[in-house]
XYZ file of C-alpha atoms in Angstrom:
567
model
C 67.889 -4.876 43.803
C 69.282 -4.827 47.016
C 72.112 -7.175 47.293
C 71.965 -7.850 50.668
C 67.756 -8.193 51.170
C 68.774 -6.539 54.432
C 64.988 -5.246 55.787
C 63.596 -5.192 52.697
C 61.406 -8.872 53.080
C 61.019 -8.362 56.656
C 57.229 -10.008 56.975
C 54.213 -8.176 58.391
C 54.119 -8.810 61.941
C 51.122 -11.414 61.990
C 49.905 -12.056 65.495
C 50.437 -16.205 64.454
C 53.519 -17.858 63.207
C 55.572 -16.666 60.486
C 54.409 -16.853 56.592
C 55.554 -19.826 54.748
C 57.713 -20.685 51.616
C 57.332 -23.792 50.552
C 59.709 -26.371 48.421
C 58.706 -29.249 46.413
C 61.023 -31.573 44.612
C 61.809 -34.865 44.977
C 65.568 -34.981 44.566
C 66.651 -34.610 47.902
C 69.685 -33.334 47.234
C 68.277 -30.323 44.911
C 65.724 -30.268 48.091
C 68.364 -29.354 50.657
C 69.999 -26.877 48.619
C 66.939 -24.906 47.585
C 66.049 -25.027 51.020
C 69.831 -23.661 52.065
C 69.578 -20.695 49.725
C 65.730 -19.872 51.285
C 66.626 -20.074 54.851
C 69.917 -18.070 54.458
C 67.605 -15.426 52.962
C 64.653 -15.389 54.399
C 64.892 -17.314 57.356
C 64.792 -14.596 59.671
C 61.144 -13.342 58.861
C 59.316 -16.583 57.053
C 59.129 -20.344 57.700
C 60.987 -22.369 55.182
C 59.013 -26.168 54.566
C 60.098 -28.652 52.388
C 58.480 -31.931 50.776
C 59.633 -34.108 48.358
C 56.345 -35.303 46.904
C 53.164 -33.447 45.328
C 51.658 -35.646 48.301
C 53.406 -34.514 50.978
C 52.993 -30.947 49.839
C 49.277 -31.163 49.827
C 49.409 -32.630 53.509
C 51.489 -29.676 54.740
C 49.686 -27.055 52.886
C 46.257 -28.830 54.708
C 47.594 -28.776 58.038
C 48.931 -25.352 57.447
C 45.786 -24.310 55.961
C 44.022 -25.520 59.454
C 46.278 -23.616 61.683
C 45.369 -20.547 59.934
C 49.145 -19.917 58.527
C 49.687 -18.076 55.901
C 51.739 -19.561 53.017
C 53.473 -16.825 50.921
C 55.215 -18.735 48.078
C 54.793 -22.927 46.789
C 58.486 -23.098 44.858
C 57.946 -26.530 43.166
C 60.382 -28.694 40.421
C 58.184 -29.940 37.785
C 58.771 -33.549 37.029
C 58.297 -35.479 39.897
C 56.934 -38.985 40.033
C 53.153 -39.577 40.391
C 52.387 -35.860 40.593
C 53.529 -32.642 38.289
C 54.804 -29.823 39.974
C 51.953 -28.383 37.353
C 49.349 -30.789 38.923
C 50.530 -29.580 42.220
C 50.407 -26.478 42.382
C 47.028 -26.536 40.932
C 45.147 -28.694 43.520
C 46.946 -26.384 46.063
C 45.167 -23.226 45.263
C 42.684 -24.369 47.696
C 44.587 -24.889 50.651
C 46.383 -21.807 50.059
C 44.629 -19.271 47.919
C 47.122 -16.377 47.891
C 50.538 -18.375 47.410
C 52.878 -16.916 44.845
C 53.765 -20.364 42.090
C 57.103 -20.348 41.240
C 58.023 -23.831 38.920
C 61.254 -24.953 38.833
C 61.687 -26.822 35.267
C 64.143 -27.914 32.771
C 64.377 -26.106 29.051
C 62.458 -29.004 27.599
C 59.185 -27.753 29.942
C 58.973 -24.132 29.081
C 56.670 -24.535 26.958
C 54.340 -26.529 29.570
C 55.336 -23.689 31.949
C 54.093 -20.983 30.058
C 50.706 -22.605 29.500
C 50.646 -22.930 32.845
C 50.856 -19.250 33.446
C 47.125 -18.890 32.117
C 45.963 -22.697 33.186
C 46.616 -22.276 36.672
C 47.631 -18.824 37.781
C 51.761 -19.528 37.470
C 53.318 -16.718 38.732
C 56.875 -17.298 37.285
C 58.605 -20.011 36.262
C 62.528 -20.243 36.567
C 65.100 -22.985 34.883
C 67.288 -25.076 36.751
C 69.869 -24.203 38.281
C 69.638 -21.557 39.593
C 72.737 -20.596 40.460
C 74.390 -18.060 41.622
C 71.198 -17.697 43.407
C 72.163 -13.982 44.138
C 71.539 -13.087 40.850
C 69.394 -16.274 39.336
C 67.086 -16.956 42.139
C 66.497 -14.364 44.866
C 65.575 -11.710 42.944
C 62.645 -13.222 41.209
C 61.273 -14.343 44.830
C 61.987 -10.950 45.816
C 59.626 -9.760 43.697
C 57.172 -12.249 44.542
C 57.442 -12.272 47.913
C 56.934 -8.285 47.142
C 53.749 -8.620 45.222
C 52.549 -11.174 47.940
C 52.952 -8.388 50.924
C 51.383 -6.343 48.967
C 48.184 -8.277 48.484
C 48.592 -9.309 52.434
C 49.136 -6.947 54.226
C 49.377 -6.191 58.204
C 45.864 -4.210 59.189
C 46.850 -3.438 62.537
C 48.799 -0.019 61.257
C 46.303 0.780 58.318
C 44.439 4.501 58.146
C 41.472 3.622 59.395
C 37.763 5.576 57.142
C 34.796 6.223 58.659
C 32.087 7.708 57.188
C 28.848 7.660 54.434
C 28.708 4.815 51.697
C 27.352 7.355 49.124
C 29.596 10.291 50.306
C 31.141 11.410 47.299
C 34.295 13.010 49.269
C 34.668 9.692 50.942
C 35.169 8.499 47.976
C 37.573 10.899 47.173
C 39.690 10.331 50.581
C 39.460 6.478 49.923
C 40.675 7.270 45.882
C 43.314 9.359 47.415
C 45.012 6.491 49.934
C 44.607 4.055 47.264
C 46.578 5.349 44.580
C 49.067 6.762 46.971
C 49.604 3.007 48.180
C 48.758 3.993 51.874
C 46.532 0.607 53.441
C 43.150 1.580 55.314
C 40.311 0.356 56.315
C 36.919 1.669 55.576
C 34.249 1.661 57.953
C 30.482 2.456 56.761
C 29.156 4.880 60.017
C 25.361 3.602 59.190
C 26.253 0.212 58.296
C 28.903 -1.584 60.674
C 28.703 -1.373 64.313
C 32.641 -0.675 64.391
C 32.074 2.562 62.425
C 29.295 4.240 64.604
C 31.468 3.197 67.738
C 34.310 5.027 66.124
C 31.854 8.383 65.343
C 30.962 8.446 68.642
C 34.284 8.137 70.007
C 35.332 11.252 68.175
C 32.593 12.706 68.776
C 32.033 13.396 64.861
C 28.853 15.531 63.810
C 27.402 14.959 59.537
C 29.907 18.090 58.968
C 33.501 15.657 60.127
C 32.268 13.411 57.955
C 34.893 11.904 56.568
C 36.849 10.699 59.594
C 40.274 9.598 58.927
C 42.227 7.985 61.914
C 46.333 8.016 61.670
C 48.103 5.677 63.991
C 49.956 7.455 66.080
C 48.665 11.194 64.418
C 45.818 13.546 65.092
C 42.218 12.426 63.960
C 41.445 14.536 60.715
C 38.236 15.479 60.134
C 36.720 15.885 56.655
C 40.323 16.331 55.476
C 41.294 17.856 51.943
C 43.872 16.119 50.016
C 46.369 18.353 51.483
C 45.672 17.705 55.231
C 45.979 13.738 54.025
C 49.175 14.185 52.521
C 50.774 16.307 55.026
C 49.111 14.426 57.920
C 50.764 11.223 56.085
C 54.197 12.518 55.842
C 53.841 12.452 52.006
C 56.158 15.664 50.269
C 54.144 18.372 49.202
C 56.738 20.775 49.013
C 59.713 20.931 47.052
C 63.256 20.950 48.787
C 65.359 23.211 46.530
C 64.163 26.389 44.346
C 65.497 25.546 41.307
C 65.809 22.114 39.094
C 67.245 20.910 35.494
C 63.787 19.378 35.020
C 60.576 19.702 36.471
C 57.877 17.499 35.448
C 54.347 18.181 35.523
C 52.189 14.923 36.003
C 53.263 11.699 37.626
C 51.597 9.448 35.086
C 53.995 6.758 33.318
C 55.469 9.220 30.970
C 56.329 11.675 34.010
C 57.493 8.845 35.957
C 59.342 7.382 33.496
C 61.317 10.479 32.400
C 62.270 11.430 36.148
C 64.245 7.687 35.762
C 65.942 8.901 32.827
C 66.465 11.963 34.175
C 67.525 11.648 37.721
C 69.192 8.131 37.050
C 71.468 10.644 33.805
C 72.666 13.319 36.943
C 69.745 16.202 36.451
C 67.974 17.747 39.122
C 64.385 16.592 39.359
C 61.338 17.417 40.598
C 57.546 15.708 39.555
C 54.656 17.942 40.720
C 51.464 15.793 41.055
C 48.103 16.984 42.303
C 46.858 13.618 42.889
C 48.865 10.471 43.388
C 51.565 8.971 40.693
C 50.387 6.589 37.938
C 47.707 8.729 36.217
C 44.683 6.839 34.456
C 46.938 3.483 34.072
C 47.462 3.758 37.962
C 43.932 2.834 38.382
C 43.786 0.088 35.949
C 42.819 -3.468 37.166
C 45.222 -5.204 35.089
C 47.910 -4.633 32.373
C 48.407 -7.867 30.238
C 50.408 -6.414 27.383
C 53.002 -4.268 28.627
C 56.101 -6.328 27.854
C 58.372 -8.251 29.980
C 55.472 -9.252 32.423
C 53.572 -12.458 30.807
C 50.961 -12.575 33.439
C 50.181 -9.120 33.127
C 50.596 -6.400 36.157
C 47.793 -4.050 37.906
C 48.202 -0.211 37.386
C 49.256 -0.085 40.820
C 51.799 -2.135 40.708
C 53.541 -0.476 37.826
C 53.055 2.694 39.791
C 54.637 1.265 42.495
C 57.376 -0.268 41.230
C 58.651 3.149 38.977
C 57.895 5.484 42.448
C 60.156 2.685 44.423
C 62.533 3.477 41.084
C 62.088 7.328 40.955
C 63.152 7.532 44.388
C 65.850 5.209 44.101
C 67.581 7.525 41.698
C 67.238 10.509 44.062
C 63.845 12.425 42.029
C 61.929 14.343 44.171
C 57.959 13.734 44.302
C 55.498 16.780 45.133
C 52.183 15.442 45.774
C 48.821 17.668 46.429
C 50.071 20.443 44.703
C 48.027 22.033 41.430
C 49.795 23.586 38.772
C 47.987 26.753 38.191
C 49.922 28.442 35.253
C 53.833 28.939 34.284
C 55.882 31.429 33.332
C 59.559 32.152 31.470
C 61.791 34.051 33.446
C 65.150 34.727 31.179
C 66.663 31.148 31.161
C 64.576 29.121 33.319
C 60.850 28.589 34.078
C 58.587 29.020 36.537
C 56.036 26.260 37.719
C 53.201 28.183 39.617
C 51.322 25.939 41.990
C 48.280 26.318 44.644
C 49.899 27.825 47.474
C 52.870 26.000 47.245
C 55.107 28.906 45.861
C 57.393 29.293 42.807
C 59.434 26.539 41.257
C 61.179 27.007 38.944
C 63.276 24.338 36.308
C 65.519 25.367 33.742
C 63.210 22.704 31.502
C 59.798 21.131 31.842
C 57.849 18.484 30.478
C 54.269 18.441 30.652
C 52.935 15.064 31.358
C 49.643 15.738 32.476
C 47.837 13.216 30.912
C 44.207 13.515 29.782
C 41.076 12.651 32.023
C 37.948 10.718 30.824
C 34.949 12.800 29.418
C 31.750 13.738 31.552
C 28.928 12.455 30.310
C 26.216 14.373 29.257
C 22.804 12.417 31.226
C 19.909 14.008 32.606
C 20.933 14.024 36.324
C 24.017 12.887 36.505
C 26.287 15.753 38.272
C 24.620 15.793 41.320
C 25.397 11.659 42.115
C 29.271 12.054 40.875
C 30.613 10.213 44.024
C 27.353 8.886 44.585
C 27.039 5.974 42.589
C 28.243 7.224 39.747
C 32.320 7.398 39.156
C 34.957 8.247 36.539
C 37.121 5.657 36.119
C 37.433 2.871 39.137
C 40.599 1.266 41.263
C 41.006 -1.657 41.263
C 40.346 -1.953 45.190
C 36.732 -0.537 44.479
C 35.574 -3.566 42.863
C 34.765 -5.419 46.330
C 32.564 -2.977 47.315
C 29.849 -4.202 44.219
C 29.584 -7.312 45.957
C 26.832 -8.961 44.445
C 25.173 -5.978 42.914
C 24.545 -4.950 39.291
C 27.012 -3.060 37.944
C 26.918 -0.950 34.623
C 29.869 0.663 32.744
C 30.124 2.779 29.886
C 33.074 2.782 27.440
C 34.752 0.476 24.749
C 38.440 1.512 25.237
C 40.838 -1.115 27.012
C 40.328 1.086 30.098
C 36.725 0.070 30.028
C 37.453 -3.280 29.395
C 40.079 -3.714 32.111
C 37.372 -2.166 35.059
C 34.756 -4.907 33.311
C 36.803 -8.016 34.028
C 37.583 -6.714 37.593
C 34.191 -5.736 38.455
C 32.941 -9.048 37.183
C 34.288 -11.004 40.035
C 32.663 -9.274 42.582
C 29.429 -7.992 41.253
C 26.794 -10.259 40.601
C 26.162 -8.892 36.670
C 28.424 -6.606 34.653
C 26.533 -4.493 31.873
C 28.934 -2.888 29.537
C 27.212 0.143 27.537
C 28.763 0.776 24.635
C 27.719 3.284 22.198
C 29.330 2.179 18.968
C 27.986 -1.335 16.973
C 30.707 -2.916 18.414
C 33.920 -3.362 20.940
C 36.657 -4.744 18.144
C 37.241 -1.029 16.762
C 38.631 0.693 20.672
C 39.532 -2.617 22.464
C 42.217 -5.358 22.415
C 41.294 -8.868 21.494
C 42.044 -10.113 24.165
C 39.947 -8.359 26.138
C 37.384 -8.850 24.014
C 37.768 -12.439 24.484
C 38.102 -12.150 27.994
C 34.870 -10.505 28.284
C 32.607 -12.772 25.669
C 33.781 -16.028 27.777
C 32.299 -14.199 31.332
C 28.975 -15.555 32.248
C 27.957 -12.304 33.973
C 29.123 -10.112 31.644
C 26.879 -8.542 29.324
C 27.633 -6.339 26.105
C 24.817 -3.565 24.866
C 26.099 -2.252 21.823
C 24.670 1.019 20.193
C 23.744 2.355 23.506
C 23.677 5.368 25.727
C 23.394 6.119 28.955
C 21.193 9.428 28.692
C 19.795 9.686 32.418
C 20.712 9.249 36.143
C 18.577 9.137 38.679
C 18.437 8.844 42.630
C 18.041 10.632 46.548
C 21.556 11.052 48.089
C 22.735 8.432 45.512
C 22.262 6.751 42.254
C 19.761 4.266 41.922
C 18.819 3.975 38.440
C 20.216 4.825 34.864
C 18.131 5.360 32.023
C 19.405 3.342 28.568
C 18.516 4.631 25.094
C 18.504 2.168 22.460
C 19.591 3.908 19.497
C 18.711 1.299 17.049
C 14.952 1.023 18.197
C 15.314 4.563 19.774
C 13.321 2.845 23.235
C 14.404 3.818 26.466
C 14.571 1.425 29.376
C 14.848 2.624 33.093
C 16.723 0.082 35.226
C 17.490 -0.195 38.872
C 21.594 0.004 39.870
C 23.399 1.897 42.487
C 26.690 1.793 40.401
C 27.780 3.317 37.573
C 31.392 3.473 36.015
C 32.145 5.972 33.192
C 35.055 5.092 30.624
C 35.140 7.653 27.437
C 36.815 10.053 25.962
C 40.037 12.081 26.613
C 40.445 15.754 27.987
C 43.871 16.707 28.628
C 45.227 18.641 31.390
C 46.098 21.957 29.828
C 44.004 24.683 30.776
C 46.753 25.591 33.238
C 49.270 26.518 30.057
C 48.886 29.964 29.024
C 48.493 31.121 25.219
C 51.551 31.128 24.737
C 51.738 27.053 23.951
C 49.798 26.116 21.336
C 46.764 23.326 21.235
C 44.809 21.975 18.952
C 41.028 23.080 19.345
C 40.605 19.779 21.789
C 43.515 21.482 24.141
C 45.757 18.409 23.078
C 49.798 20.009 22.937
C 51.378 20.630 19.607
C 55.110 19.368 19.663
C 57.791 19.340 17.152
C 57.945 19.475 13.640
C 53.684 20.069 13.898
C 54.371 23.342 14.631
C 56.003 24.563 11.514
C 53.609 22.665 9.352
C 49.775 22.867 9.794
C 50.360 25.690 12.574
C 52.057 29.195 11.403
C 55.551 29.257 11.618
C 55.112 32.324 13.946
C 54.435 30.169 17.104
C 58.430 29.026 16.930
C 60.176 31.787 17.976
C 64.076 30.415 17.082
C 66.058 29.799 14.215
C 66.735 26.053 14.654
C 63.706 23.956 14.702
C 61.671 22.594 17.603
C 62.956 19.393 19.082
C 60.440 16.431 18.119
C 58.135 16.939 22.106
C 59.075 20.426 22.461
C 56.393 23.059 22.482
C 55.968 26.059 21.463
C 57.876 27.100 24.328
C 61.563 27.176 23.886
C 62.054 23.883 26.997
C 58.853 23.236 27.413
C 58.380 19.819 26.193
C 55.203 17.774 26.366
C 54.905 13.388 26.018
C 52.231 11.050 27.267
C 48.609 11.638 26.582
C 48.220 14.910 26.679
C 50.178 15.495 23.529
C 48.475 16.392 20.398
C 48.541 12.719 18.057
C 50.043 10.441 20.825
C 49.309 6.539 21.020
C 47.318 6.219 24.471
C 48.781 3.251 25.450
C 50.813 2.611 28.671
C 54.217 1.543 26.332
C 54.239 4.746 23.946
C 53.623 7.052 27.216
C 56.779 5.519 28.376
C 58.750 5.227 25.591
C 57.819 9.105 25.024
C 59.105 10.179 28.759
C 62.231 8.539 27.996
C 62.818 10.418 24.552
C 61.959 13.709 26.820
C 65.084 13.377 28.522
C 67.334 13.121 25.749
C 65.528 15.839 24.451
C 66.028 17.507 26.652
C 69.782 16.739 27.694
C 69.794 18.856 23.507
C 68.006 21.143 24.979
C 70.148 22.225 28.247
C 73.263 22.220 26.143
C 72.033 25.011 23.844
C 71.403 27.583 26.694
């Protein structure tokens, strides 16, 4: 944290007045202080209100809510006469939909509190007192008021999109800016009036298609991932020709072994050819990853470890393929697209895996179209009130359901298997039985696409009855399987027949002993490359989950700390 909060919760500039934090409780005394500690740190960018009633709140938050103001957190005590803080906050959701709830209890309530976390959306809930605030209090309404910004934000600097709905690299440039955390705005050049105005202003013919307009930068035109990045000021090169580590893939085991790393005094470097987070970046919500009861989007947890990674001084290359690698005496060298030679004196391959293509009649040419592997979370809005089909019964699948479903006006799950309790979490499971527009097709396939310029039907197989069933969607949202990201290793690293890394002790036991070229054995992620380690996903046997891919970049690095001291 930064102790100060010097610039770091300065507000988005909204054209009307300052956002608000609000305070509830009717002690007056506790009511002045709380309101001290706000205003002396976050006075200068947000308007601090008080009330000492659930009443009085509500009135505020009304007249607010009339005036158009934003209100950014509700920090309420719980036991108040004649109204809850509980009750409270509740009955204000609708004068101020996108408030952070922070509750203010005593240890008796927790249990109340934590209830409330599912009842009524609580966002955190924090036992009095609270101070020193500088360690108690501001840095969980740092946080929130971080989370809040994020969900808020300030359009009048976002990238602005313009181009086709069913354009499959518009989809791509929109994927792109949305896992790399840059705002935009997305304009459809057929259907909004803004977006035409914009294609004739650049004077953009079917082949500029997509447009992408930079404040204050050139206007690219049908840009590659590259020209985004650069054009963004994102790093696609690295500073320095030689590291302690370089990791390959900037999903949570990469990212969470250049923290170790970086945070322990080595040199590193993560090479990424899309944006950070991997398949969990895109997920919609994580509810079991520990230490965050309300659960956390991918995005967010992407966020928070890149703020982290660069906080320890790890470098991020972004936009940059790794084609193959090589040893060179003590070190190795990281071959990328044009990017040059890097070269690490270790690496760990975090790669990750990505879901499976799936083999229907028609299907490759609407990829973009219609039809989409895997989904961000921001994608959802665009199914407004459309049906909606999605195949897979992993969490992953699960996860893009429950987001989809409260923007789409049906959600049809496709699931091949008899039923969802072998691949998914309960609670997911749960999740999706209670949602009215949420429907479950076990032992069924997906076996054909169909559509001009863009999907807009898929054809179901029953394989109980063996009756097919054409039906009319325009989305489609694909979910199975895992292929790792290895076909850039050369033969010198073994794989199992699936291209999934061997590591460790594995390689002396089903595999010949001849792959391990030293005397001592293989450390428990190393390959069968003397420093070449592997975690995450795209190791042979891992967990797939979010925690293990974590927990396994963090072992990397003491790994690989062994490792270094041997040569």
């Amino acid at each position: 944290m930064n102790p100060s909060g010097a610039g770091r919760h300065a507000a988005h500039r909204w054209n009307q007045a300052k956002p608000v934090i609000m305070t509830v409780d009717d002690d007056a005394m506790v009511s002045a202080a709380i309101s001290r500690d706000l205003r002396s740190r976050y006075g200068a960018d947000y308007r601090i209100v008080r009330a000492t009633s659930g009443d009085q709140a509500l009135a505020a938050l009304a007249k607010l809510a009339l005036r158009n103001q934003p209100v950014a957190l509700i920090a309420s005590d719980q036991r108040m006469p004649g109204m809850t803080g509980i009750q409270m906050l509740e009955q204000s959701r609708s004068q101020a939909p996108t408030a952070k709830f922070l509750l203010l209890t005593a240890y008796a309530d927790t249990e109340v509190a934590i209830r409330a976390i599912n009842d009524i959306g609580l966002d955190y809930y924090l036992l009095k007192p609270w101070e020193p605030p500088a360690e108690r209090l501001y840095p969980i309404i740092d946080d929130l008021l971080d989370d809040w910004r994020e969900a808020n934000p300030d359009h009048s600097a976002d990238v602005r999109v313009v181009g086709h709905r069913w354009s499959d690299r518009s989809h791509e440039v929109k994927n792109f800016l949305a896992r790399n955390h840059v705002p935009y705005q997305w304009y459809d050049i057929e259907r909004s009036a803004a977006g035409q105005q914009l294609g004739d202003l650049a004077e953009a013919s079917v082949t500029d298609l997509p447009l992408v307009l930079i404040p204050d930068g050139d206007t690219l035109r049908a840009p590659s991932n590259l020209d985004l990045a650069d054009a963004l000021g994102l790093r696609t090169t690295a500073r320095q020709p030689l590291y302690d580590l370089c990791i390959v893939g900037g999903g949570p085991a990469g990212l969470a072994a250049a923290v170790y790393a970086a945070s322990e005094g080595l040199s590193t470097v993560i090479v990424e050819r899309e944006a950070p987070g991997g398949q969990a970046g895109q997920s919609a919500a994580i509810e079991n990853y520990l230490g965050f009861p309300r659960g956390l989007t991918g995005a967010d947890l992407t966020h928070r470890a890149v703020a982290q990674v660069g906080r320890f001084g790890a470098e991020m290359v972004l936009a940059r393929s790794v084609i193959g690698i090589e040893t060179r005496g003590p070190v190795h060298a990281v071959l990328s697209d044009g990017a040059g030679d890097l070269e690490a004196r270790a690496v760990l391959v975090a790669t990750g895996v990505s879901y499976r293509q799936l083999a229907a009649t028609g299907i490759s040419e609407l990829n973009g179209r219609g039809v989409y592997y895997g989904a961000t979370a921001s994608e959802a809005s665009q199914c407004q009130g459309d049906d909606v089909y999605v195949v897979g019964a992993a969490n992953s699948a699960g996860q893009a359901v429950l987001n989809l479903a409260r923007f789409a006006k049906r959600v049809v799950l496709v699931v091949r298997g008899p039923d969802l309790e072998r691949g998914m979490s309960r609670y997911l499971i749960e999740r999706i039985t209670a949602a009215e527009n949420v429907e479950v097709r076990c032992r069924s396939e997906v076996v054909g696409c169909r559509g001009d310029g863009h999907l807009e039907s898929v054809t179901l197989l029953d394989n109980g009855s063996g009756r097919t069933e054409e039906i009319a969607t325009s989305w489609l949202f694909i979910f199975i399987g895992a292929s790792p990201h290895t076909g850039w290793l050369g033969s010198e690293v073994v794989r199992d027949d699936k291209g999934f890394v061997v590591t460790g002790p594995e390689l002396l036991g089903s595999h010949d002993q001849q792959h391990w070229p030293l005397s001592r054995p293989p450390y428990a992620l190393e390959t069968s490359v003397p420093g070449l380690f592997a975690a995450g996903d795209v190791r042979l046997d891992s967990m797939k989950r979010v925690a293990s891919a974590v927990g396994e970049g963090a072992m990397a690095v003491y790994l690989v700390h062994q490792y270094l001291a041997t040569i």
